[in-house]
Structures are given as structure tokens and as C-alpha cells.
PDB file of C-alpha atoms and ligand atoms in Angstrom:
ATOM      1  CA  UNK A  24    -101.095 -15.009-150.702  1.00  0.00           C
ATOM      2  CA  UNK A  25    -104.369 -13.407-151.862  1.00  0.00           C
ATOM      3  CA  UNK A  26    -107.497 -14.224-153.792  1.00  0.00           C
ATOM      4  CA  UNK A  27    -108.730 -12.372-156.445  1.00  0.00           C
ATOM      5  CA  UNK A  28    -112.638 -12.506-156.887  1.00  0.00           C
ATOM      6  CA  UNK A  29    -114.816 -11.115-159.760  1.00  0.00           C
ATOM      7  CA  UNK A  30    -118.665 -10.679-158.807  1.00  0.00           C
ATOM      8  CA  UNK A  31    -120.643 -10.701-160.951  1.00  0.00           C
ATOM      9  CA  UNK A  32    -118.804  -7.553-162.443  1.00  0.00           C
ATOM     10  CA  UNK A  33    -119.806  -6.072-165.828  1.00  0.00           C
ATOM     11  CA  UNK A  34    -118.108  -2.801-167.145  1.00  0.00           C
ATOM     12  CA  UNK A  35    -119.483  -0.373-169.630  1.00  0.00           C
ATOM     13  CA  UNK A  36    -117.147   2.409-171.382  1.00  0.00           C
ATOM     14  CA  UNK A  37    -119.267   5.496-171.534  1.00  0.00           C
ATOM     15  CA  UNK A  38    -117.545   7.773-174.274  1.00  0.00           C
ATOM     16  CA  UNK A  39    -118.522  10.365-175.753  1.00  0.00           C
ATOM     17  CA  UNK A  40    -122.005   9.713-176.877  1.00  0.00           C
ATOM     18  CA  UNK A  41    -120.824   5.788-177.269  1.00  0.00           C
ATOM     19  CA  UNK A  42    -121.586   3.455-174.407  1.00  0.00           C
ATOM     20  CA  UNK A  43    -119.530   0.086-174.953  1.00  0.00           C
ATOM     21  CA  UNK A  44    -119.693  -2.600-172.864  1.00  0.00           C
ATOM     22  CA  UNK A  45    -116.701  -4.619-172.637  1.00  0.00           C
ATOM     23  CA  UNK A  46    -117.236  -6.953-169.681  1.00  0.00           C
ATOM     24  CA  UNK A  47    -120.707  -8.599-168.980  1.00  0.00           C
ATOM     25  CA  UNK A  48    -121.377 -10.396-165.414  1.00  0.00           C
ATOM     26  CA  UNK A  49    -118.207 -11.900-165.044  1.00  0.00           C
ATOM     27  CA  UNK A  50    -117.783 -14.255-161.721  1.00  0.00           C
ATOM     28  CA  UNK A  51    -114.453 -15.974-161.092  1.00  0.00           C
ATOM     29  CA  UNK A  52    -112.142 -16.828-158.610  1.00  0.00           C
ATOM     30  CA  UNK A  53    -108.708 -16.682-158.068  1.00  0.00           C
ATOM     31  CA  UNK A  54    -107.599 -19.406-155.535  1.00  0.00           C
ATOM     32  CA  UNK A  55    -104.155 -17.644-153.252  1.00  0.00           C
ATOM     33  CA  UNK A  56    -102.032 -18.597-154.901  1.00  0.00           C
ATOM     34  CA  UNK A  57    -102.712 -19.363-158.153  1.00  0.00           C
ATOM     35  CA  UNK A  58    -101.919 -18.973-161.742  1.00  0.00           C
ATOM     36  CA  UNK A  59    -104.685 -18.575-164.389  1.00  0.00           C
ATOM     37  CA  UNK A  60    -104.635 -17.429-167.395  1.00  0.00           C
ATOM     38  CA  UNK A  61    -106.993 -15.540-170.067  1.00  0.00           C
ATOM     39  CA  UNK A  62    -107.330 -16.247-173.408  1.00  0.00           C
ATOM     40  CA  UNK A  63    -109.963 -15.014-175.736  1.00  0.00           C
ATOM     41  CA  UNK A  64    -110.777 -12.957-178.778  1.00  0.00           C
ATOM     42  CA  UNK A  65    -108.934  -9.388-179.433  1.00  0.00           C
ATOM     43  CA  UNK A  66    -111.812  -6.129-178.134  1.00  0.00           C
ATOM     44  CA  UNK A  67    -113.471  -9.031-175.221  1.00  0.00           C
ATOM     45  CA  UNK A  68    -112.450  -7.357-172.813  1.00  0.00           C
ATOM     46  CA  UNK A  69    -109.357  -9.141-171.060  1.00  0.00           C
ATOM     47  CA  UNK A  70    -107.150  -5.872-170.539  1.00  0.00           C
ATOM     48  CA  UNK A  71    -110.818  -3.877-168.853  1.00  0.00           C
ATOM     49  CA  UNK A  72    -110.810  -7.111-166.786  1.00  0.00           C
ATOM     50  CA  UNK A  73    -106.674  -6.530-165.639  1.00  0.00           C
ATOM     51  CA  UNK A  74    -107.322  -2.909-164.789  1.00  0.00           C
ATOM     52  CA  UNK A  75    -110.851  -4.125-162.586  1.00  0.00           C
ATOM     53  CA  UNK A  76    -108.315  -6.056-160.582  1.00  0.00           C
ATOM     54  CA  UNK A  77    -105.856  -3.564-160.718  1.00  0.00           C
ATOM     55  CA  UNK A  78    -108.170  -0.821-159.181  1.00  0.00           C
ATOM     56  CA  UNK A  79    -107.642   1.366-162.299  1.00  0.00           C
ATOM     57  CA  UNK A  80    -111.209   1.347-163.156  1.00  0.00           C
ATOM     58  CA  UNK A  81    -114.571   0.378-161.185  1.00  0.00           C
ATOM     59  CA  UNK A  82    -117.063  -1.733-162.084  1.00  0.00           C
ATOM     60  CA  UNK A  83    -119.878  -0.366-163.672  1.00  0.00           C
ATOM     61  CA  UNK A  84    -122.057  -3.564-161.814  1.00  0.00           C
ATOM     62  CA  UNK A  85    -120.830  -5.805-159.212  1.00  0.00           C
ATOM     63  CA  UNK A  86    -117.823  -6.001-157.681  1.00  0.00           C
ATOM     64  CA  UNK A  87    -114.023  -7.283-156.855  1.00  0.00           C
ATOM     65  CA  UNK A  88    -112.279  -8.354-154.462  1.00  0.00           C
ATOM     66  CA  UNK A  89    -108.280  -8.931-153.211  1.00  0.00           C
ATOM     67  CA  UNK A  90    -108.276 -10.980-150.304  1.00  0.00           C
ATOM     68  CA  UNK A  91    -111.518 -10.347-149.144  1.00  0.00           C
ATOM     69  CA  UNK A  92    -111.478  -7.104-149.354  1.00  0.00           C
ATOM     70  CA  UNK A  93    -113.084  -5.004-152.148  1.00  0.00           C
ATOM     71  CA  UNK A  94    -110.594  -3.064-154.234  1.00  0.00           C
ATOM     72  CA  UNK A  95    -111.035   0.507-153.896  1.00  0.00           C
ATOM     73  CA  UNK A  96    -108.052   2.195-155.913  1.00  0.00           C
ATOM     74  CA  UNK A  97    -104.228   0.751-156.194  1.00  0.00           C
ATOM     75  CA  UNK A  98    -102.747  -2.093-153.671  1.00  0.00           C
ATOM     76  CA  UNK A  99     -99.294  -1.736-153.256  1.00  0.00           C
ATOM     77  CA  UNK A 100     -98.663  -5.610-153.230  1.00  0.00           C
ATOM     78  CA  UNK A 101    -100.350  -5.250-156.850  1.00  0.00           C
ATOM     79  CA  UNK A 102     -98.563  -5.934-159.590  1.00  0.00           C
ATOM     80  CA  UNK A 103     -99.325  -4.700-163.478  1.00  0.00           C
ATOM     81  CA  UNK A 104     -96.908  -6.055-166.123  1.00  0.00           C
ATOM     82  CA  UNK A 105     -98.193  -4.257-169.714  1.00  0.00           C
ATOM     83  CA  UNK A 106     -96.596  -5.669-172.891  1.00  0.00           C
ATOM     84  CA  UNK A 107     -94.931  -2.390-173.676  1.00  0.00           C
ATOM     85  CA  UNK A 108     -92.987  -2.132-170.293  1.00  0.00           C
ATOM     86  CA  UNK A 109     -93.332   0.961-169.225  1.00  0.00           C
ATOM     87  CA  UNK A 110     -90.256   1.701-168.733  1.00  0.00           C
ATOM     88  CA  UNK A 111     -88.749   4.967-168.672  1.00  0.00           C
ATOM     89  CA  UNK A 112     -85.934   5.672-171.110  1.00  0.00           C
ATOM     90  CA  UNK A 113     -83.830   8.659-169.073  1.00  0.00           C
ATOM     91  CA  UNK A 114     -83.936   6.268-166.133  1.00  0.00           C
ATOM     92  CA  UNK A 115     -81.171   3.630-165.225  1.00  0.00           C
ATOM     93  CA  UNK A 116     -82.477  -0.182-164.752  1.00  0.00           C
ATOM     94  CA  UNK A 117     -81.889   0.128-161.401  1.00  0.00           C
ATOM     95  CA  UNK A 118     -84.335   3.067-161.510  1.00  0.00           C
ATOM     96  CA  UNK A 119     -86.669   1.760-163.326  1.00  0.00           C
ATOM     97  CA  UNK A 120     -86.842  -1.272-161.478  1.00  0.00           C
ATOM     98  CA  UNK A 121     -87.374   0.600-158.416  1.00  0.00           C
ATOM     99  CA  UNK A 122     -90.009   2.574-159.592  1.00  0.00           C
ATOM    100  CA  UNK A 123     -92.913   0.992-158.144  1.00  0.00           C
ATOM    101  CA  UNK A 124     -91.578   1.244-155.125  1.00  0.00           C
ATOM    102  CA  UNK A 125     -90.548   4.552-155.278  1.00  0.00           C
ATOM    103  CA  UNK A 126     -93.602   5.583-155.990  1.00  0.00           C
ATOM    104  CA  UNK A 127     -95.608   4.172-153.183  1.00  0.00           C
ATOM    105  CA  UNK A 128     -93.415   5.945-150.754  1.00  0.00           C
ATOM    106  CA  UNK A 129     -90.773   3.354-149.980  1.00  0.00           C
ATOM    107  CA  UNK A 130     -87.370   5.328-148.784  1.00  0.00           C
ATOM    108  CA  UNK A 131     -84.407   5.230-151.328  1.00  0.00           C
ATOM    109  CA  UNK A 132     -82.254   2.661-149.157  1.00  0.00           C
ATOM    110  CA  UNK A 133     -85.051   0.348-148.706  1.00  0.00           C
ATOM    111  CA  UNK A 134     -85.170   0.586-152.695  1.00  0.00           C
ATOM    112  CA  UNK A 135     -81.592  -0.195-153.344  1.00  0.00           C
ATOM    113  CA  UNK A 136     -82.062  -3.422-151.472  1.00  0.00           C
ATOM    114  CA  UNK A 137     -84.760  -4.416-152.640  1.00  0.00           C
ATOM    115  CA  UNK A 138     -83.633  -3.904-156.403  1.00  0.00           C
ATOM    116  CA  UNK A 139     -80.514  -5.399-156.117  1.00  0.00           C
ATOM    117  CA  UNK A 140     -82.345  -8.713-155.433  1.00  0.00           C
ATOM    118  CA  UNK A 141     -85.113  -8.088-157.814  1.00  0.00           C
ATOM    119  CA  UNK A 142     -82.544  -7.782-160.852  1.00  0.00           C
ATOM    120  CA  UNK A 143     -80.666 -10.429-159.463  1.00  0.00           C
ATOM    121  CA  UNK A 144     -83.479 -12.714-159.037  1.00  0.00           C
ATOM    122  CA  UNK A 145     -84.631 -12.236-163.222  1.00  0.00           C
ATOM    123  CA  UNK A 146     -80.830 -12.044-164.264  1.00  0.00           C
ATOM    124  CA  UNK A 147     -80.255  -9.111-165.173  1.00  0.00           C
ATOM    125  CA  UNK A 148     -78.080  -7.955-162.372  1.00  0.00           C
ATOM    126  CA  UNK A 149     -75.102  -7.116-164.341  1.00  0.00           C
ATOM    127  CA  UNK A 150     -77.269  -4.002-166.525  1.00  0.00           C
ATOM    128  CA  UNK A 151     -78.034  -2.291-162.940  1.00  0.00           C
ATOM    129  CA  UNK A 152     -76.424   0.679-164.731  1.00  0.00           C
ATOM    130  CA  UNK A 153     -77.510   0.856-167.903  1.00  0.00           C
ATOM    131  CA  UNK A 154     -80.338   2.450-169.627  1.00  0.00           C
ATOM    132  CA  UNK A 155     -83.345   0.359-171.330  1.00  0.00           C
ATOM    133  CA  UNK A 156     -82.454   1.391-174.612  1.00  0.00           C
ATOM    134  CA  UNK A 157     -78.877  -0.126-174.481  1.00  0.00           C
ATOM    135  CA  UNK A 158     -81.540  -3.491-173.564  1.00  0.00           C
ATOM    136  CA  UNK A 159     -82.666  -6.097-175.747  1.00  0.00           C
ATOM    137  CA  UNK A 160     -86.788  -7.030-176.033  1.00  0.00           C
ATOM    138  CA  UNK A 161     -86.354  -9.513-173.546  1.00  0.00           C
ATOM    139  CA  UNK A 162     -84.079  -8.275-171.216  1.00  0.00           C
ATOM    140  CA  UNK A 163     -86.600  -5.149-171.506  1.00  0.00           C
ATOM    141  CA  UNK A 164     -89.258  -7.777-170.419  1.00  0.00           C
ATOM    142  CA  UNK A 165     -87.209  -8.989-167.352  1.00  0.00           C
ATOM    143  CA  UNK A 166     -86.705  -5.189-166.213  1.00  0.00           C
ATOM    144  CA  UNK A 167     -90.571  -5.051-166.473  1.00  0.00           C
ATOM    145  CA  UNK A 168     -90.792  -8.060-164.602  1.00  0.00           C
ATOM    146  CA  UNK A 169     -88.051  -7.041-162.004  1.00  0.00           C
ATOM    147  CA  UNK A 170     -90.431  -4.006-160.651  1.00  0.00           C
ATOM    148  CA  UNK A 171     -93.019  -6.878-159.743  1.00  0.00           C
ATOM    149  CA  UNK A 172     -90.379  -8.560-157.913  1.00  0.00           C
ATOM    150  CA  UNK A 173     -88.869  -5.689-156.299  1.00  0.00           C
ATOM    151  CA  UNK A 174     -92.284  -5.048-155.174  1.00  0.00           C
ATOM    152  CA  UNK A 175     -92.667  -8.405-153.590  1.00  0.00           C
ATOM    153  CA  UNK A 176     -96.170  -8.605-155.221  1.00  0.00           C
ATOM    154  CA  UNK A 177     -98.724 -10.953-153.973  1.00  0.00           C
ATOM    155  CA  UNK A 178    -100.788 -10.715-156.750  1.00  0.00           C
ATOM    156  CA  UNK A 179     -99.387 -10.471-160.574  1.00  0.00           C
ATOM    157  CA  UNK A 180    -101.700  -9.279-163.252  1.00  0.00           C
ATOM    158  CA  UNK A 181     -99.750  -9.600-166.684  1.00  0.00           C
ATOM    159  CA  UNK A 182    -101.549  -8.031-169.910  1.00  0.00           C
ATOM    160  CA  UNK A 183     -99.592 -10.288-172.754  1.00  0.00           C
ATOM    161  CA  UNK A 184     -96.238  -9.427-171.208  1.00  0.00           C
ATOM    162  CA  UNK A 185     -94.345 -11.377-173.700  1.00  0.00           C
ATOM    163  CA  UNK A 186     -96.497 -10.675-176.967  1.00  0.00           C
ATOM    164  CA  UNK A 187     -93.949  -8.514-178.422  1.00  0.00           C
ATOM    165  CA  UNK A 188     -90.952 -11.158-178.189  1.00  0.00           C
ATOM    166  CA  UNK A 189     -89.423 -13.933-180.800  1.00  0.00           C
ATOM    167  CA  UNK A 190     -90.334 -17.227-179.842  1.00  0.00           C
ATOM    168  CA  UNK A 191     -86.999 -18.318-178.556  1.00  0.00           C
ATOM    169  CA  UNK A 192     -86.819 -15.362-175.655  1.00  0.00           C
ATOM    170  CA  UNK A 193     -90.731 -16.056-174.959  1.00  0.00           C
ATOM    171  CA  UNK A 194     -89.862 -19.188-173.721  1.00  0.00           C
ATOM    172  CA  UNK A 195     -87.099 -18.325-171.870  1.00  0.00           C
ATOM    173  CA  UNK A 196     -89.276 -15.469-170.428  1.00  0.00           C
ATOM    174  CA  UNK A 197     -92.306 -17.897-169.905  1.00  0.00           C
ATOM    175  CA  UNK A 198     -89.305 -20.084-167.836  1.00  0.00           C
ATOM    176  CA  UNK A 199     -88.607 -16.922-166.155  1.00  0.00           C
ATOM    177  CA  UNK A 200     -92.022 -16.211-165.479  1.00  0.00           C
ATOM    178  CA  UNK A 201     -92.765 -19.741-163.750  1.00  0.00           C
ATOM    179  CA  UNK A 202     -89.390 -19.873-161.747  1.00  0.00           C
ATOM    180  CA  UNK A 203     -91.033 -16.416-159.862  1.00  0.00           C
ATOM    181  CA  UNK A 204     -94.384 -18.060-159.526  1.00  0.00           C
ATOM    182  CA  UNK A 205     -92.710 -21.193-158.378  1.00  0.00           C
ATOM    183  CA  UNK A 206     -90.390 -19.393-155.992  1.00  0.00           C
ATOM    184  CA  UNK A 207     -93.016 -16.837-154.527  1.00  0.00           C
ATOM    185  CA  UNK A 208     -96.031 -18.637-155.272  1.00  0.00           C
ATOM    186  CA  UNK A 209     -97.847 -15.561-155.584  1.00  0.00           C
ATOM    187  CA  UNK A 210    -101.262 -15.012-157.096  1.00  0.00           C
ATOM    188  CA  UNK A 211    -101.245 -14.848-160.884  1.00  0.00           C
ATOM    189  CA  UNK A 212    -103.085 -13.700-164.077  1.00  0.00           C
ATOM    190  CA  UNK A 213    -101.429 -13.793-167.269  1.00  0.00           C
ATOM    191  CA  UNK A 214    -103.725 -12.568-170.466  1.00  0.00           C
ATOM    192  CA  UNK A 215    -102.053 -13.874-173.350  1.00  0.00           C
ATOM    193  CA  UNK A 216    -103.487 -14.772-176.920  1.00  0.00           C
ATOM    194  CA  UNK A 217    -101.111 -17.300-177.144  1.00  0.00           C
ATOM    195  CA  UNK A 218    -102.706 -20.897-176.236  1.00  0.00           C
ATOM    196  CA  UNK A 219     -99.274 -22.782-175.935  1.00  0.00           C
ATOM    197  CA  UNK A 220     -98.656 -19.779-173.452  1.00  0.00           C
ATOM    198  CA  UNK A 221    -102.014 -20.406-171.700  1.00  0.00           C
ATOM    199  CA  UNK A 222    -101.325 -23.879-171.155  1.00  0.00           C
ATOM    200  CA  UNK A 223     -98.106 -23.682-169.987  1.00  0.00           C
ATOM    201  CA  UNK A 224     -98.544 -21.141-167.188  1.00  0.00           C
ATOM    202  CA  UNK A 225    -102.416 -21.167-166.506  1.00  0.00           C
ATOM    203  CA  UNK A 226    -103.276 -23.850-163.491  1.00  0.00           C
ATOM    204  CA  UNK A 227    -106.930 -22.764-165.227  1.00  0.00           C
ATOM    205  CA  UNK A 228    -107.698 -20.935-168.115  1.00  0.00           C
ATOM    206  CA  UNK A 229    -110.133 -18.824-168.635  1.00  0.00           C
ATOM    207  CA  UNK A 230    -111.459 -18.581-171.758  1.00  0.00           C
ATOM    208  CA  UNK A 231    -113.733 -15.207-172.388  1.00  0.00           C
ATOM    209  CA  UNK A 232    -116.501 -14.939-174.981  1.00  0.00           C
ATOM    210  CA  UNK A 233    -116.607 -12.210-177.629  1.00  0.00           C
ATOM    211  CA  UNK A 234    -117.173  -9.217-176.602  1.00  0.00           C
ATOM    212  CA  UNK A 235    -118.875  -8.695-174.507  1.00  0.00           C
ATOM    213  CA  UNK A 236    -116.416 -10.340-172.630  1.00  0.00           C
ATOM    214  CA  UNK A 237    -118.474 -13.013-170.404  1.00  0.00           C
ATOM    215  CA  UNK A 238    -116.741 -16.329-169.000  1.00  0.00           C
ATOM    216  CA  UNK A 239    -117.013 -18.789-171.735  1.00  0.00           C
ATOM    217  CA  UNK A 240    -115.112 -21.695-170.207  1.00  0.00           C
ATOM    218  CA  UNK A 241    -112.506 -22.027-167.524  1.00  0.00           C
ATOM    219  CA  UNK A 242    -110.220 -25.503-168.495  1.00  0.00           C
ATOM    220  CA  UNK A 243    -108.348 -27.080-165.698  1.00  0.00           C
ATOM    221  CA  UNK A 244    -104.366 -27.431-166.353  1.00  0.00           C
ATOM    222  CA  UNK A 245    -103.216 -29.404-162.967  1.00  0.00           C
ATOM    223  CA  UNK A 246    -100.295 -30.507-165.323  1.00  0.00           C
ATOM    224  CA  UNK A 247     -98.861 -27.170-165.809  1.00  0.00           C
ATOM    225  CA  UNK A 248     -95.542 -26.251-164.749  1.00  0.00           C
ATOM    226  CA  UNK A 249     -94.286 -29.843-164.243  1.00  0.00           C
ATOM    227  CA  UNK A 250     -91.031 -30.682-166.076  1.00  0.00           C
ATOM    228  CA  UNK A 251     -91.264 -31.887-169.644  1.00  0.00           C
ATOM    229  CA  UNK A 252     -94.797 -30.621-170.351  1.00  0.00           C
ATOM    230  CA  UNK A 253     -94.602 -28.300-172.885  1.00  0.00           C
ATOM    231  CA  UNK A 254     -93.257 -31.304-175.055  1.00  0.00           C
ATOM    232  CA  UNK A 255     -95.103 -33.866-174.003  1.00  0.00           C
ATOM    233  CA  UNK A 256     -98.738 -35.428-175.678  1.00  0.00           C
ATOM    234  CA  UNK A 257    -100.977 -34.179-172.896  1.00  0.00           C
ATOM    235  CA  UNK A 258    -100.048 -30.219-173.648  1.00  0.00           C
ATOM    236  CA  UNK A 259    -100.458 -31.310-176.793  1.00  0.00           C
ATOM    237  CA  UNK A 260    -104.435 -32.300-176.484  1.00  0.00           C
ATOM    238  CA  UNK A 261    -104.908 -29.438-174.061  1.00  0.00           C
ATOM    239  CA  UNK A 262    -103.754 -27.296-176.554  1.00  0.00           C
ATOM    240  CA  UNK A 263    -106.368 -28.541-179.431  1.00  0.00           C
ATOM    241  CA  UNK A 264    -108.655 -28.397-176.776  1.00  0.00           C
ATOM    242  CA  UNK A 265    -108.055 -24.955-176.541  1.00  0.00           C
ATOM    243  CA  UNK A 266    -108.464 -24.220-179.376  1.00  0.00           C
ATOM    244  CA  UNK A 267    -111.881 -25.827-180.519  1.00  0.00           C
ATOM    245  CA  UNK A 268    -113.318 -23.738-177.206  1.00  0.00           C
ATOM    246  CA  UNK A 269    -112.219 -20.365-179.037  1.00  0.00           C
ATOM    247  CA  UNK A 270    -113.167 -21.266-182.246  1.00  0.00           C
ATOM    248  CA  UNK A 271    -116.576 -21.976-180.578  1.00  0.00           C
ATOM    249  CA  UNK A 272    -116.808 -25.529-181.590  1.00  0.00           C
ATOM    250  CA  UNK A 273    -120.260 -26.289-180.175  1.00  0.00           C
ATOM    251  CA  UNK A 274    -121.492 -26.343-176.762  1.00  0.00           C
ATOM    252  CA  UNK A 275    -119.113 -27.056-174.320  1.00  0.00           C
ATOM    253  CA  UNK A 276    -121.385 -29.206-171.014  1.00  0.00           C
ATOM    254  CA  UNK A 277    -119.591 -30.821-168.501  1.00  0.00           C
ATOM    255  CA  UNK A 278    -118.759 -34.793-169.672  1.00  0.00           C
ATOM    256  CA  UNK A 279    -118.577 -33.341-173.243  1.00  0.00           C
ATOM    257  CA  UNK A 280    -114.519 -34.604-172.848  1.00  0.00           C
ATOM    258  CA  UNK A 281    -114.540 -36.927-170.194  1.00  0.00           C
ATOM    259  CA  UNK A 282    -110.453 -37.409-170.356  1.00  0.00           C
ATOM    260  CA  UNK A 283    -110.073 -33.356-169.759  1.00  0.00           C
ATOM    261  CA  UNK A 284    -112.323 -31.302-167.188  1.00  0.00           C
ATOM    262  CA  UNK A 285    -114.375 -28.575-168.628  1.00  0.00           C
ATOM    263  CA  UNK A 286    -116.306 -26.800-166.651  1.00  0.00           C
ATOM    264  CA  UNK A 287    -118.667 -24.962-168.716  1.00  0.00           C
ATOM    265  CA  UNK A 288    -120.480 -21.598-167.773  1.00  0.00           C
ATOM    266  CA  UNK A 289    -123.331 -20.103-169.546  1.00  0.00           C
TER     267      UNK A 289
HETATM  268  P1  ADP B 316    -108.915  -6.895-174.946  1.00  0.00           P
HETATM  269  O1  ADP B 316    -107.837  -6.574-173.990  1.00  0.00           O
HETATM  270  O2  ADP B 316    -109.562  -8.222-174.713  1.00  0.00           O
HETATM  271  O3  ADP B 316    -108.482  -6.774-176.377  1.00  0.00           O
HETATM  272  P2  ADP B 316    -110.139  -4.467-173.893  1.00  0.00           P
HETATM  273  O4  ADP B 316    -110.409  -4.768-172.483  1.00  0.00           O
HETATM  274  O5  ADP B 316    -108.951  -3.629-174.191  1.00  0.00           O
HETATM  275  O6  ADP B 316    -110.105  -5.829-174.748  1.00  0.00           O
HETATM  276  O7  ADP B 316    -111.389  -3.726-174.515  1.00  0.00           O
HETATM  277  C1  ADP B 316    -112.701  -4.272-174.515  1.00  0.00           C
HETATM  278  C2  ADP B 316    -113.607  -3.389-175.356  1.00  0.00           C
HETATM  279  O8  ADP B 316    -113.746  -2.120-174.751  1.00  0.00           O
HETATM  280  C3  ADP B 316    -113.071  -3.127-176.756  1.00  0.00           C
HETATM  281  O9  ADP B 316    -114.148  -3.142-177.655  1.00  0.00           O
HETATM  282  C4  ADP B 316    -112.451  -1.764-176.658  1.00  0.00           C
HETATM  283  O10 ADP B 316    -112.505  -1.094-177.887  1.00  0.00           O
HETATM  284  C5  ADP B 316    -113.329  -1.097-175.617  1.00  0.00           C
HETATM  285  N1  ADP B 316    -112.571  -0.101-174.840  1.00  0.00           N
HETATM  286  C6  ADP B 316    -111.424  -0.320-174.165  1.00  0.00           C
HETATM  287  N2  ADP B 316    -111.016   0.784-173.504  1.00  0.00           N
HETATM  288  C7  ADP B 316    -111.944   1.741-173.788  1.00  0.00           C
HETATM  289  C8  ADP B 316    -112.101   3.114-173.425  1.00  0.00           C
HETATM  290  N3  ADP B 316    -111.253   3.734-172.610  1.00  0.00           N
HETATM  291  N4  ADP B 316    -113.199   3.766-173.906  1.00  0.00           N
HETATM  292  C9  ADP B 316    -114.090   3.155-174.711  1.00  0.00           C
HETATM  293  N5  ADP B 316    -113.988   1.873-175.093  1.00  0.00           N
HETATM  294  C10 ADP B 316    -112.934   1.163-174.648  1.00  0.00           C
HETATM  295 MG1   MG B 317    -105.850  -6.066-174.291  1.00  0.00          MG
END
């Protein structure tokens, strides 16, 4: 597994005549490993802070790193799972599952492998054939998911994959979600505005500041992923903890809650 380092990493958008700055000296770090998840107010940046890891954009100060290494353009053991799938309609599931692969180079036998146990592996084996219109949302979402897997990545970055779903298939998703982490353990970031989604699959969550998007306060969730938790008291308080840090309710120090961790950045 990898870990996934910010550095002190601000980005500014420089439009056309506009410069906006949507991510100001962020510095976290991703354990190997492990799943965190973002939370914070729409425009602060969480999606700029996806494509950073992603090697879609460069910093426009400091920098990041996979593994130790800094990212310079696309990994192929890099995953990025956008809320509107991108799949592609005129292509089978198979296909589309395959396409990451296909287009980092890997041969077309390799593929079929590989995909086979990817759609097996998020249940949707039985569609190999069909196209994604002839899909429901979440099956849709599974597909999406299934390229990740297909890939074997190391490192997931998820932009609100499931934002777009009832609540009944989100949690089945979010179950899907955590039997891959639990299975492959890979390295994980899930942006999500939900907070019951945060603390369900974040080991920490972030939470980012308005824009511009600096690190407000990162929460520590050991409890996540154990069985019973999203119904029991203690996701309950995390939760409400939650959300009094977006709604900004105070300062946050260290000791403010002795019961739950906070570590608290400027
Ligand atoms: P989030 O995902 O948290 O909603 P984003 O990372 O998408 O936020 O965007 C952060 C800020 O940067 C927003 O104010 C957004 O309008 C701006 N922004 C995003 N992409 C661009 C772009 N390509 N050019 C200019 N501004 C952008
Ligand atoms: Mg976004």
C-alpha cells in the first residue's frame, strides 16, 4: 500500500483575468493503507484537492506525494471514482469496466481476466453484457467502482461517488465500498458531503475550511467499519460532533472534547 502526502500544497485557478484560489497550504497525510474522508463546505476545494492527488493538476505551491514519490502526471495504480461515472454509453460493462486498463496499455486478454473478477467482486457479474443504460444508479455506481478494482488500485480517490443515489442503495454501496477496502486494504479518500457517510468510512476525517480550502480539523474514527456502528450511540456523537466542526461552532483546541480526539489545526 501507499501513502498519500499533501505539503504544504496551495492551488490557485488562474482564469481568464480571475485568479481563484481554491486550496491554501494544505499538509496531510495519508497513512498506507488508510481510509479518510473529506467533508467540508460546497466551492472549498475538496474535488482541486482529488485531482492534486490524482496528478490532474499541479500545485501552484508545495507539493504531493504517492509513496514517497512526488506525483508527476497519472499513476496507473491510481484510482478516480467521479459521482457521474464516467461511463461510456456505446460500451458494454465489460468494456467499460476495462477501460482503465485499456487505456494504460494493458493487452486485451490480460483485461478479460481481470474484469471478470472485478465485476464479480462488486456483483455485478451477471450484466458483463449489457450496456450502462439498461443499469440502474447503483449498479451504474458498482460499474464505476469495478474499473478501480479491475485496476487493482492501491490508492482510491472517490469525489462523492454515491451523492447521486437514494439512501437505501447508498448504503448498500457504502457496504460495498468497505467490503473492497476491507478486502484490499488499499489507500482511500472518499469526499463526501454526507457526515453519516464520513463517519462510516473515514478512519479520519478531514474536515476543510471555506474556501479557501485549508485543513480545519481532522477527527479520529478508530470505530469505523466495525459491525453494528452505524447504529450504535458512539456514531451517533461522532456524527453531532461533526457537525458542530462544520457549522464552525467555536474553536476547536485539543482537550476541547476529552471523550473524542480532535486534533485541531490552525
Ligand atoms: P469542491 O469540490 O469542494 O466543491 P472545487 O475543488 O471543485 O470545490 O473548487 C474549489 C474552488 O475553485 C471553487 O470556488 C471553484 O469554483 C473553483 N474552481 C474549480 N475549478 C476551477 C477551474 N477550472 N477554474 C477556475 N476556478 C475553478
Ligand atoms: Mg467537488
Amino acid at each position: 500500500m501507499v501513502s498519500l502526502a499533501f505539503h504544504n500544497v496551495s492551488l490557485t485557478y488562474e482564469g481568464s483575468g480571475r485568479a481563484v484560489r481554491a486550496l491554501d497550504a494544505l499538509t496531510l497525510e495519508v497513512m498506507p493503507g488508510e481510509p479518510v474522508a473529506v467533508i467540508g463546505p460546497s466551492g472549498c476545494g475538496k474535488s482541486t484537492m482529488l485531482l492534486l492527488a490524482a496528478g490532474l493538476l499541479t500545485p501552484s505551491e508545495g507539493h504531493v506525494e504517492v509513496g514517497g514519490a512526488q506525483v508527476v502526471g497519472v499513476r496507473r495504480a491510481t484510482a478516480l471514482i467521479l459521482q457521474d461515472y464516467g461511463l461510456l454509453p456505446w460500451k458494454t460493462v465489460a468494456d467499460n469496466a476495462g477501460l482503465g486498463l485499456e487505456l494504460r496499455g494493458v493487452s486485451r486478454d490480460e483485461r478479460r481476466t481481470l474484469v471478470a473478477e472485478a465485476l464479480e467482486r462488486v456483483g455485478i457479474a451477471d450484466f458483463a453484457r449489457a450496456y450502462p443504460g439498461e443499469l440502474s444508479g447503483g449498479m451504474r455506481q458498482r460499474l464505476a467502482l469495478a474499473r478501480a478494482v479491475a485496476l487493482d488500485a492501491d490508492l482510491l480517490l472517490m469525489d462523492e461517488p454515491l451523492s447521486a443515489l437514494d439512501a437505501l442503495t447508498r448504503e448498500d454501496l457504502q457496504d460495498v465500498l468497505l467490503g473492497l477496502w476491507q478486502r484490499r486494504g488499499h489507500t482511500a479518500v472518499l469526499v463526501t458531503h454526507s457526515i453519516e457517510e464520513a463517519v462510516y468510512l473515514g478512519r479520519r476525517i478531514v474536515v476543510l475550511s471555506p474556501r479557501p480550502g485549508r485543513l480545519s480539523a481532522v477527527v479520529d474514527n478508530p470505530a469505523m467499519g466495525t459491525a453494528g456502528y452505524r447504529s450504535s450511540p458512539a456514531f451517533y456523537e461522532r456524527c453531532a460532533q461533526l457537525r458542530g466542526l462544520l457549522a464552525g461552532e467555536g474553536a476547536v483546541h485539543p482537550g476541547t472534547a476529552p471523550e473524542i480526539p480532535v486534533r485541531a489545526e490552525s
